[in-house]
mmCIF file of C-alpha atoms in Angstrom:
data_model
loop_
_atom_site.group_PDB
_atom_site.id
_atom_site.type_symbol
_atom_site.label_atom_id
_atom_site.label_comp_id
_atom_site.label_asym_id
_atom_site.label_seq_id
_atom_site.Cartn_x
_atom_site.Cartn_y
_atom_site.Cartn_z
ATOM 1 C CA UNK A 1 0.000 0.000 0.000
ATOM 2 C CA UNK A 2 1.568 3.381 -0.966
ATOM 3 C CA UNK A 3 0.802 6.323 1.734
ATOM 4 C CA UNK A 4 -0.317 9.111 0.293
ATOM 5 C CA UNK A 5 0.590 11.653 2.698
ATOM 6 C CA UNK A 6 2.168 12.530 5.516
ATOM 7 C CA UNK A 7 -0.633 11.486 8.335
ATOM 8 C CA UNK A 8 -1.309 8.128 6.265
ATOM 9 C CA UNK A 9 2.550 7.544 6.406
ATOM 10 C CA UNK A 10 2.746 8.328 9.928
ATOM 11 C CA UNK A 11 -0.039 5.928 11.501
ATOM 12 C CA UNK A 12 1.893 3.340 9.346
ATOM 13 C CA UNK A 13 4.606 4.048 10.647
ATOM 14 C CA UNK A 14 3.562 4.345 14.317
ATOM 15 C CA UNK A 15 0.667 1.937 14.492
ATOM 16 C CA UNK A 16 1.571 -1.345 16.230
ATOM 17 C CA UNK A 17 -0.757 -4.404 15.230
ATOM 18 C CA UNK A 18 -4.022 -3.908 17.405
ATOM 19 C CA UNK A 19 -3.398 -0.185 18.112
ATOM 20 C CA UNK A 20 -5.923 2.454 17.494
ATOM 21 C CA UNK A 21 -5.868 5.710 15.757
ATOM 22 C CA UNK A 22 -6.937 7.036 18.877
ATOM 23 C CA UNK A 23 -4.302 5.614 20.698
ATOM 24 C CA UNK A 24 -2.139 6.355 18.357
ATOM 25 C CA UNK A 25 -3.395 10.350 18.755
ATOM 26 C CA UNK A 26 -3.250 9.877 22.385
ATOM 27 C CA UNK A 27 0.781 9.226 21.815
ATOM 28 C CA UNK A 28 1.494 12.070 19.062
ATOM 29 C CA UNK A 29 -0.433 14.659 21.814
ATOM 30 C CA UNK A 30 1.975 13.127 24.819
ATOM 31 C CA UNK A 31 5.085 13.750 22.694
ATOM 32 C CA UNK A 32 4.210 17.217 21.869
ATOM 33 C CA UNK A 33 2.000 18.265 24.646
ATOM 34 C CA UNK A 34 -1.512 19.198 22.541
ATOM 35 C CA UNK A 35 -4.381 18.038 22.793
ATOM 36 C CA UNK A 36 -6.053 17.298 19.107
ATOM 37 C CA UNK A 37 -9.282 15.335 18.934
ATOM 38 C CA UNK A 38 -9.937 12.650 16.030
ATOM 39 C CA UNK A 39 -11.735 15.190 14.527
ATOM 40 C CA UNK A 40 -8.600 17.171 14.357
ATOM 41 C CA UNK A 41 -6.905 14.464 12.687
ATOM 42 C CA UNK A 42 -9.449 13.687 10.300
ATOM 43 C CA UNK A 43 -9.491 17.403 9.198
ATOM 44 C CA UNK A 44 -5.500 17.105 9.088
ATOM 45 C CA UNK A 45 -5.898 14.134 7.156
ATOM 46 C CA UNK A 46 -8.536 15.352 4.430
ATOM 47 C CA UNK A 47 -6.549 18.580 3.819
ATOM 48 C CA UNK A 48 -9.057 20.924 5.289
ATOM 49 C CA UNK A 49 -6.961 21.916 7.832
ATOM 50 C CA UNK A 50 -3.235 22.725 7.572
ATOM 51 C CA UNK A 51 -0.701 20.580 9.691
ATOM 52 C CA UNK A 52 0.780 22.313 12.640
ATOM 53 C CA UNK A 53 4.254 22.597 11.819
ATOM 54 C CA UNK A 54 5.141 21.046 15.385
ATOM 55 C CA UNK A 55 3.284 18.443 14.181
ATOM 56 C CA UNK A 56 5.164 17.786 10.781
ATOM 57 C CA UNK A 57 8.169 18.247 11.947
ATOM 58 C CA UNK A 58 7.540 15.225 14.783
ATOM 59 C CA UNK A 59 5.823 13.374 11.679
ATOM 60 C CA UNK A 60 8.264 13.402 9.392
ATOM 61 C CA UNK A 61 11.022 12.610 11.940
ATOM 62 C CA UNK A 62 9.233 9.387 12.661
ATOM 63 C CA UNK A 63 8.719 8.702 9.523
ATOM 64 C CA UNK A 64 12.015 9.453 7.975
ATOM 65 C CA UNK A 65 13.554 7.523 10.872
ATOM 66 C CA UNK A 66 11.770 4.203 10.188
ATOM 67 C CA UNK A 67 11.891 4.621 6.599
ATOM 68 C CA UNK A 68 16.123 5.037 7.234
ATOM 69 C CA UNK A 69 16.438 2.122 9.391
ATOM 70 C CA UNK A 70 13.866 -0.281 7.418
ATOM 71 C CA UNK A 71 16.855 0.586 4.736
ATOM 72 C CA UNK A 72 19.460 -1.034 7.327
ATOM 73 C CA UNK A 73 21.141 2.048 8.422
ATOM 74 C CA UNK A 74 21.512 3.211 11.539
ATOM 75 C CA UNK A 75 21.052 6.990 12.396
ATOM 76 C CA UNK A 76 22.098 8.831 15.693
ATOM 77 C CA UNK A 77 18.916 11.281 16.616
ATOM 78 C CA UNK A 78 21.502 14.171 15.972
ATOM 79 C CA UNK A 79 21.967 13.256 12.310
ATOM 80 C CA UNK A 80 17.910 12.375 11.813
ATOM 81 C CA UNK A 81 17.422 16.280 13.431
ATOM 82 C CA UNK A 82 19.458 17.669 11.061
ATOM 83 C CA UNK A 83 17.735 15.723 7.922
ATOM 84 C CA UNK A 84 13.891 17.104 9.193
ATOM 85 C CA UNK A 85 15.580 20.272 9.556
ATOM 86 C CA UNK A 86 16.324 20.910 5.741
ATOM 87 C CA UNK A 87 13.081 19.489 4.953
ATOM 88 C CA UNK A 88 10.673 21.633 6.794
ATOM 89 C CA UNK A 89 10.196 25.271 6.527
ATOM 90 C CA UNK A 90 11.900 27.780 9.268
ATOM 91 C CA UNK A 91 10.386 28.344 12.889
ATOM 92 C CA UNK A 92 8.559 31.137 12.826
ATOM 93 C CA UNK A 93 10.118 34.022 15.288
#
């Protein structure tokens, strides 16, 4: 199955066998300290609302990370920083 965008590739990525979106949400709103609702995500996912860009950056850095090491490297968290770094757009001041 080929994900389609960035939410799709991140519950692949972060979704254990049996897991829930919802649990799965529960997790991504731990990490970064928010609070968005399945409805959030489903407006996230369907485009009608724009990502956070706290949220991408986490996103992509999960799913570059497990798309790296799937390819049989290894990566220090340093290095995989630096990679989501040139991919996303500056913080905002």
């Amino acid at each position: 199955m080929v994900n389609q965008n960035l939410i799709e590739s991140w519950l692949a990525v972060m979704m254990i066998p049996g897991m829930t979106t919802a649990q799965a949400i529960r997790d991504l709103n731990d990490e970064l300290g928010t609070l968005y609702t399945a409805q959030d995500f489903g407006k996230f996912r369907r485009g009608s609302r724009p990502i956070p860009q706290p949220m991408q950056d986490y996103m992509l850095r999960c799913a570059i990370g497990y798309a790296i090491g799937q390819s049989g490297v290894s990566i220090d968290d340093d290095l995989l920083d630096g990679i989501v770094d040139r991919l996303v757009p500056p913080k905002r001041r």
